[in-house]
Tab-separated table of C-alpha atoms in Angstrom:
chain	number	residue	atom	x	y	z
A	155	MET	CA	-8.297	133.874	14.907
A	156	THR	CA	-8.985	131.805	11.795
A	157	ILE	CA	-8.012	128.142	11.852
A	158	THR	CA	-7.860	126.075	8.674
A	159	LEU	CA	-9.874	122.879	8.991
A	160	ALA	CA	-8.679	119.892	6.964
A	161	ARG	CA	-9.965	116.430	6.279
A	162	GLN	CA	-8.842	113.662	3.942
A	163	HIS	CA	-10.207	113.327	0.433
A	164	SER	CA	-9.446	110.538	-2.034
A	165	VAL	CA	-7.922	111.819	-5.272
A	166	TYR	CA	-7.171	108.439	-6.868
A	167	ASP	CA	-7.630	104.715	-6.246
A	168	THR	CA	-4.357	103.014	-5.285
A	169	LYS	CA	-5.708	99.638	-6.471
A	170	ALA	CA	-6.128	101.130	-9.949
A	171	VAL	CA	-2.575	102.499	-9.709
A	172	GLU	CA	-1.226	99.052	-8.838
A	173	SER	CA	-2.948	97.549	-11.897
A	174	ALA	CA	-1.600	100.342	-14.106
A	175	GLN	CA	1.889	99.760	-12.726
A	176	GLU	CA	1.694	96.105	-13.704
A	177	ARG	CA	0.744	97.087	-17.247
A	178	ALA	CA	3.620	99.573	-17.391
A	179	ARG	CA	6.009	96.891	-16.170
A	180	ALA	CA	4.793	94.509	-18.880
A	181	MET	CA	5.330	97.214	-21.510
A	182	LYS	CA	8.785	97.934	-20.009
A	183	SER	CA	7.879	101.587	-19.552
A	184	VAL	CA	10.415	102.480	-16.873
A	185	GLU	CA	9.399	106.129	-16.576
A	186	LEU	CA	5.706	105.386	-16.240
A	187	GLU	CA	6.334	102.543	-13.795
A	188	ALA	CA	8.387	104.922	-11.638
A	189	PHE	CA	5.589	107.503	-11.720
A	190	TYR	CA	3.077	104.918	-10.513
A	191	GLU	CA	5.495	103.885	-7.765
A	192	ASN	CA	5.610	107.491	-6.646
A	193	MET	CA	1.798	107.625	-6.633
A	194	LEU	CA	1.670	104.539	-4.430
A	195	GLU	CA	4.245	105.966	-2.035
A	196	LEU	CA	2.271	109.197	-1.704
A	197	GLY	CA	-1.069	107.398	-1.329
A	198	GLY	CA	-4.375	108.484	-2.811
A	199	GLU	CA	-5.553	110.741	0.043
A	200	ARG	CA	-5.045	114.515	0.062
A	201	PHE	CA	-6.032	117.288	2.451
A	202	LEU	CA	-9.267	119.165	1.767
A	203	THR	CA	-9.109	122.516	3.550
A	204	THR	CA	-11.817	124.895	4.733
A	205	PRO	CA	-11.286	128.026	6.879
A	206	SER	CA	-13.012	127.790	10.249
A	207	THR	CA	-14.835	131.117	9.820
A	208	ALA	CA	-16.206	133.251	7.000
A	209	ASP	CA	-14.029	136.086	8.345
A	210	ALA	CA	-11.027	134.287	6.835
A	211	LEU	CA	-11.507	136.269	3.643
A	212	ASP	CA	-11.470	139.653	5.421
A	213	PRO	CA	-7.719	140.298	4.853
A	214	LEU	CA	-8.317	140.167	1.102
A	215	TYR	CA	-10.623	143.187	1.296
A	216	GLU	CA	-7.587	145.158	2.422
A	217	ASP	CA	-4.990	143.501	0.174
A	218	CYS	CA	-7.195	143.409	-2.944
A	219	PRO	CA	-9.649	146.285	-2.356
A	220	ASN	CA	-10.972	146.356	-5.946
A	221	PHE	CA	-12.189	142.741	-5.656
A	222	GLY	CA	-15.070	143.574	-3.311
A	223	GLU	CA	-17.827	142.028	-5.447
A	224	VAL	CA	-16.202	138.618	-5.793
A	225	LEU	CA	-15.143	138.641	-2.128
A	226	ASP	CA	-18.698	139.409	-1.015
A	227	ASP	CA	-19.966	136.353	-2.889
A	228	LEU	CA	-17.151	134.083	-1.731
A	229	SER	CA	-17.740	135.125	1.880
A	230	ARG	CA	-21.420	134.164	1.618
A	231	TYR	CA	-20.579	130.824	-0.004
A	232	LEU	CA	-18.016	130.104	2.692
A	233	GLY	CA	-20.624	130.882	5.344
A	234	LEU	CA	-23.020	128.420	3.706
A	235	ALA	CA	-20.343	125.731	3.572
A	236	LEU	CA	-19.550	126.192	7.259
A	237	ALA	CA	-23.240	126.173	8.232
A	238	GLY	CA	-23.770	122.820	6.549
A	239	GLY	CA	-20.397	121.304	7.346
A	240	ALA	CA	-19.587	120.965	3.643
A	241	SER	CA	-16.361	121.725	1.821
A	242	PHE	CA	-15.870	125.199	0.349
A	243	ASN	CA	-16.341	124.313	-3.306
A	244	VAL	CA	-17.822	127.022	-5.537
A	245	MET	CA	-18.287	127.196	-9.282
A	246	PRO	CA	-15.262	128.385	-11.279
A	247	VAL	CA	-14.606	132.118	-11.062
A	248	LEU	CA	-13.752	134.215	-14.133
A	249	LEU	CA	-12.042	137.513	-13.315
A	250	LEU	CA	-12.589	139.862	-16.222
A	251	GLY	CA	-10.560	143.066	-16.384
A	252	ASP	CA	-7.793	145.053	-18.001
A	253	PRO	CA	-4.192	143.873	-17.667
A	254	GLY	CA	-2.708	144.871	-14.360
A	255	VAL	CA	-5.789	145.120	-12.123
A	256	GLY	CA	-4.439	142.407	-9.812
A	257	LYS	CA	-6.088	139.178	-10.971
A	258	THR	CA	-3.105	136.864	-10.488
A	259	HIS	CA	-2.211	138.430	-7.146
A	260	PHE	CA	-5.788	137.830	-6.002
A	261	GLY	CA	-5.535	134.137	-6.896
A	262	LYS	CA	-2.331	133.747	-4.913
A	263	ARG	CA	-3.747	135.511	-1.866
A	264	LEU	CA	-6.944	133.446	-2.073
A	265	ALA	CA	-4.913	130.238	-1.929
A	266	GLY	CA	-3.094	131.626	1.098
A	267	VAL	CA	-6.218	132.366	3.134
A	268	LEU	CA	-7.742	129.008	2.162
A	269	GLY	CA	-4.611	127.264	3.436
A	270	THR	CA	-3.980	125.425	0.186
A	271	GLU	CA	-1.569	125.402	-2.769
A	272	PHE	CA	-1.509	127.604	-5.869
A	273	GLU	CA	-0.891	126.584	-9.483
A	274	PHE	CA	-0.474	129.123	-12.297
A	275	ILE	CA	-1.106	128.077	-15.905
A	276	SER	CA	-0.609	130.637	-18.671
A	277	MET	CA	-3.183	129.917	-21.350
A	278	ASN	CA	-1.559	132.537	-23.574
A	279	ALA	CA	1.524	130.314	-23.843
A	280	LEU	CA	-0.526	127.172	-24.330
A	281	SER	CA	-0.121	125.832	-27.857
A	282	ALA	CA	-1.939	122.585	-27.045
A	283	GLY	CA	-4.064	120.998	-24.354
A	284	PHE	CA	-1.249	118.663	-23.286
A	285	VAL	CA	-0.181	121.103	-20.571
A	286	ILE	CA	-3.534	120.491	-18.887
A	287	THR	CA	-4.382	116.913	-19.860
A	288	GLY	CA	-0.910	115.389	-20.228
A	289	SER	CA	0.403	113.575	-23.296
A	290	SER	CA	0.254	109.884	-24.141
A	291	SER	CA	3.047	107.821	-22.575
A	292	SER	CA	3.745	106.354	-26.022
A	293	TRP	CA	5.054	109.726	-27.196
A	294	ARG	CA	8.666	110.769	-26.794
A	295	GLY	CA	9.075	113.220	-23.931
A	296	ALA	CA	5.585	112.487	-22.635
A	297	LYS	CA	4.597	113.711	-19.178
A	298	CYS	CA	1.495	114.306	-17.118
A	299	GLY	CA	-0.411	117.561	-17.252
A	300	LYS	CA	-0.222	120.318	-14.657
A	301	VAL	CA	-3.556	119.397	-13.082
A	302	ALA	CA	-2.477	115.800	-12.459
A	303	GLU	CA	0.976	116.958	-11.362
A	304	ARG	CA	-0.550	119.216	-8.710
A	305	LEU	CA	-3.048	116.620	-7.474
A	306	VAL	CA	-0.541	113.751	-7.387
A	307	ARG	CA	2.531	115.490	-6.010
A	308	GLY	CA	0.807	118.215	-4.038
A	309	ARG	CA	-0.645	117.847	-0.556
A	310	PHE	CA	-4.150	119.142	-1.236
A	311	ALA	CA	-7.257	118.015	-3.104
A	312	ASN	CA	-8.447	121.626	-3.425
A	313	PRO	CA	-5.553	123.699	-4.788
A	314	VAL	CA	-6.324	127.051	-6.362
A	315	VAL	CA	-5.544	126.654	-10.067
A	316	LEU	CA	-5.390	129.924	-11.991
A	317	LEU	CA	-5.756	129.809	-15.769
A	318	ASP	CA	-4.367	133.113	-16.996
A	319	GLU	CA	-5.648	134.867	-20.140
A	320	VAL	CA	-7.983	132.023	-21.022
A	321	GLU	CA	-9.344	133.929	-24.018
A	322	LYS	CA	-5.927	133.616	-25.702
A	323	ALA	CA	-5.739	129.820	-25.549
A	324	THR	CA	-4.942	128.160	-28.858
A	325	GLY	CA	-4.547	124.574	-29.966
A	326	SER	CA	-4.886	121.996	-32.674
A	327	THR	CA	-7.910	119.890	-33.491
A	328	GLN	CA	-6.185	116.960	-31.786
A	329	SER	CA	-5.426	118.892	-28.607
A	330	ASP	CA	-7.714	121.821	-27.916
A	331	PRO	CA	-6.960	123.327	-24.476
A	332	MET	CA	-10.572	124.471	-24.203
A	333	ALA	CA	-11.834	120.897	-24.652
A	334	ALA	CA	-10.323	119.760	-21.350
A	335	LEU	CA	-11.948	122.674	-19.532
A	336	TYR	CA	-15.459	121.494	-20.428
A	337	GLN	CA	-14.824	118.428	-18.263
A	338	LEU	CA	-12.719	120.066	-15.556
A	339	LEU	CA	-15.089	122.980	-14.880
A	340	GLU	CA	-18.106	120.694	-14.453
A	341	PRO	CA	-18.384	119.129	-10.945
A	342	GLU	CA	-19.831	115.804	-12.101
A	343	THR	CA	-17.371	115.070	-14.913
A	344	SER	CA	-14.326	116.438	-13.070
A	345	ARG	CA	-14.660	113.620	-10.535
A	346	ALA	CA	-13.167	111.325	-13.178
A	347	PHE	CA	-10.608	113.532	-14.900
A	348	HIS	CA	-8.450	111.393	-17.181
A	349	ASP	CA	-4.821	112.406	-17.606
A	350	GLU	CA	-3.402	111.002	-20.851
A	351	PHE	CA	0.057	110.265	-19.438
A	352	ILE	CA	-0.867	108.301	-16.329
A	353	ASP	CA	-3.980	106.864	-18.030
A	354	LEU	CA	-5.939	106.935	-14.777
A	355	ASP	CA	-8.934	108.845	-13.457
A	356	LEU	CA	-8.306	111.548	-10.872
A	357	ASP	CA	-10.857	113.382	-8.737
A	358	ALA	CA	-10.406	117.047	-9.688
A	359	SER	CA	-13.849	118.054	-8.414
A	360	GLN	CA	-12.449	119.936	-5.401
A	361	VAL	CA	-10.053	122.139	-7.381
A	362	PHE	CA	-10.780	125.859	-6.880
A	363	TRP	CA	-10.690	127.279	-10.408
A	364	VAL	CA	-9.858	130.926	-11.031
A	365	LEU	CA	-9.742	132.017	-14.656
A	366	THR	CA	-8.633	135.434	-15.873
A	367	ALA	CA	-9.373	137.239	-19.113
A	368	ASN	CA	-9.011	140.716	-20.560
A	369	SER	CA	-12.225	140.253	-22.557
A	370	LEU	CA	-14.904	137.630	-23.209
A	371	GLU	CA	-14.075	137.500	-26.910
A	372	GLY	CA	-12.778	134.076	-27.861
A	373	ILE	CA	-14.318	132.221	-24.905
A	374	PRO	CA	-17.077	129.809	-26.029
A	375	PRO	CA	-20.526	130.526	-24.517
A	376	ALA	CA	-20.783	126.909	-23.312
A	377	LEU	CA	-17.626	127.462	-21.269
A	378	LEU	CA	-18.821	130.819	-19.927
A	379	SER	CA	-21.973	129.087	-18.643
A	380	ARG	CA	-19.786	127.041	-16.285
A	381	MET	CA	-18.327	130.131	-14.581
A	382	ALA	CA	-19.306	132.990	-12.302
A	383	ILE	CA	-18.107	136.116	-14.124
A	384	TYR	CA	-16.862	139.206	-12.298
A	385	GLU	CA	-15.701	142.468	-13.834
A	386	VAL	CA	-12.744	143.731	-11.837
A	387	PRO	CA	-12.173	147.520	-11.934
A	388	SER	CA	-8.852	149.274	-11.513
A	389	PRO	CA	-8.216	150.438	-7.924
A	390	THR	CA	-9.416	153.924	-7.040
A	391	PRO	CA	-6.783	156.461	-5.872
A	392	GLU	CA	-7.792	155.737	-2.284
A	393	GLN	CA	-7.434	152.009	-2.806
A	394	ALA	CA	-4.086	152.545	-4.531
A	395	ALA	CA	-2.850	154.484	-1.491
A	396	ALA	CA	-3.925	151.650	0.813
A	397	ILE	CA	-2.082	149.130	-1.360
A	398	ALA	CA	1.078	151.277	-1.293
A	399	GLN	CA	0.942	151.422	2.507
A	400	LYS	CA	0.637	147.617	2.636
A	401	VAL	CA	3.617	147.149	0.311
A	402	TYR	CA	5.647	149.618	2.383
A	403	ALA	CA	4.742	147.931	5.685
A	404	GLY	CA	5.697	144.569	4.199
A	405	LEU	CA	9.113	145.888	3.150
A	406	LEU	CA	9.803	147.337	6.599
A	407	LYS	CA	9.019	143.976	8.183
A	408	GLU	CA	10.983	142.027	5.577
A	409	LEU	CA	14.065	144.257	5.880
A	410	LYS	CA	13.691	144.726	9.668
A	411	LEU	CA	13.897	148.505	9.319
A	412	GLN	CA	12.533	149.395	12.740
A	413	GLN	CA	14.092	152.870	12.583
A	414	MET	CA	11.891	153.926	9.675
A	415	GLU	CA	8.557	155.700	10.001
A	416	THR	CA	5.660	153.261	9.733
A	417	GLY	CA	3.558	155.355	7.352
A	418	LEU	CA	4.002	157.138	4.051
A	419	SER	CA	3.249	160.829	3.610
A	420	ASP	CA	0.458	162.029	1.316
A	421	SER	CA	3.014	163.493	-1.081
A	422	VAL	CA	4.767	160.129	-1.407
A	423	LEU	CA	1.438	158.329	-1.841
A	424	ASP	CA	0.453	160.759	-4.582
A	425	LYS	CA	3.595	159.846	-6.476
A	426	LEU	CA	2.902	156.121	-6.053
A	427	SER	CA	-0.821	156.271	-6.815
A	428	GLU	CA	-0.560	155.286	-10.492
A	429	ILE	CA	2.067	152.557	-10.156
A	430	SER	CA	1.397	148.828	-10.047
A	431	PRO	CA	2.187	147.106	-6.733
A	432	ARG	CA	5.098	145.286	-8.380
A	433	GLU	CA	6.493	148.670	-9.456
A	434	MET	CA	5.568	150.105	-6.061
A	435	ARG	CA	7.739	147.507	-4.394
A	436	LYS	CA	10.783	148.382	-6.508
A	437	ALA	CA	10.186	152.120	-6.170
A	438	LEU	CA	9.788	151.833	-2.401
A	439	LEU	CA	12.796	149.527	-2.091
A	440	ASP	CA	14.947	152.039	-3.953
A	441	GLY	CA	13.438	154.883	-1.964
A	442	LEU	CA	14.253	153.202	1.332
A	443	GLY	CA	17.813	152.801	0.122
A	444	PHE	CA	18.084	156.513	-0.626
A	445	ALA	CA	16.488	157.467	2.713
A	446	VAL	CA	18.722	155.169	4.787
A	447	ALA	CA	21.831	156.352	2.938
A	448	ALA	CA	20.856	159.943	3.724
A	449	GLY	CA	20.271	159.100	7.384
A	450	ARG	CA	16.555	159.894	7.289
A	451	SER	CA	13.773	157.921	8.990
A	452	GLY	CA	11.120	158.722	6.409
A	453	LEU	CA	10.718	158.792	2.654
A	454	THR	CA	10.394	161.994	0.657
A	455	PRO	CA	8.871	162.295	-2.837
A	456	GLU	CA	12.405	162.717	-4.186
A	457	ASP	CA	13.301	159.260	-2.871
A	458	VAL	CA	10.591	157.699	-5.040
A	459	ARG	CA	12.121	157.794	-8.496
A	460	VAL	CA	9.681	156.603	-11.098
A	461	LYS	CA	10.110	156.729	-14.849
A	462	PRO	CA	7.514	159.028	-16.455
A	463	ASP	CA	6.195	156.352	-18.863
A	464	VAL	CA	5.783	153.870	-16.012
A	465	CYS	CA	3.574	156.306	-14.119
A	466	LYS	CA	1.028	156.262	-16.928
A	467	ARG	CA	0.287	152.567	-16.570
A	468	ARG	CA	-2.778	151.279	-14.824
A	469	ILE	CA	-2.285	150.126	-11.290
A	470	GLY	CA	-2.095	146.361	-11.028
A	471	PHE	CA	-0.323	143.376	-9.578
């Protein structure tokens, strides 16, 4: 059995927050003063989690079977961290692959096995770096960035933060989303990450960064040098069948359908083999409805009704 070990880690200095609150009060910035008050109430300490054994990542080999290469490396790094009593803090991971191979799902499951929180940031929708770094409190509608939001209001110093489609990030010369990443993806400089809204340094050095991209085009070489890059293939037919069985088992448990057969037939798996897990879930949910309505305890290929154009998509999450 894997137990998540946790210790306290300081994310910000409460004395610095008190001084900043005084300045906000002098400037009559009610919103900023209230934010600092919230920071003081929460305190500057957050949990830093580490699984108690390197086997903690084993479930991901089954749930995300096409991520074997990255899981092999992470398992070794976790073993090293446990051997030395250090925190599990690896260099940022870039998952490179076609749309739909399961990159976001992997990030969510990784956060789950590490016993920490998950933050999703779509870089494709990012028109400026403010979403990451926050915007100046002097601006109308100003607020802190997502990194500060997670570290301040979350419970953990080491959340998994997934930056999706990083190659599609755009921005202005005043607020380049890539610029913030140069600091955040470097261990030394991320210890004093400055959010523009709260105007304080935060320790973001324990954040577990997962970046995704469909290609390397558009990502500066200097940024790539800060990451471990993994090419993620689409699942093989055998892996797709295993994923379908997992989705099916999860639905039976969720819906408490104890009367249904616990496994799917080869003919049903063949029909599901080219569908993404999200589509698998809907197809299996509908199929279970048809089977239960017909009074059967197992699914038939006819129960799995998939649109022909959907079947042609790559499997993914």
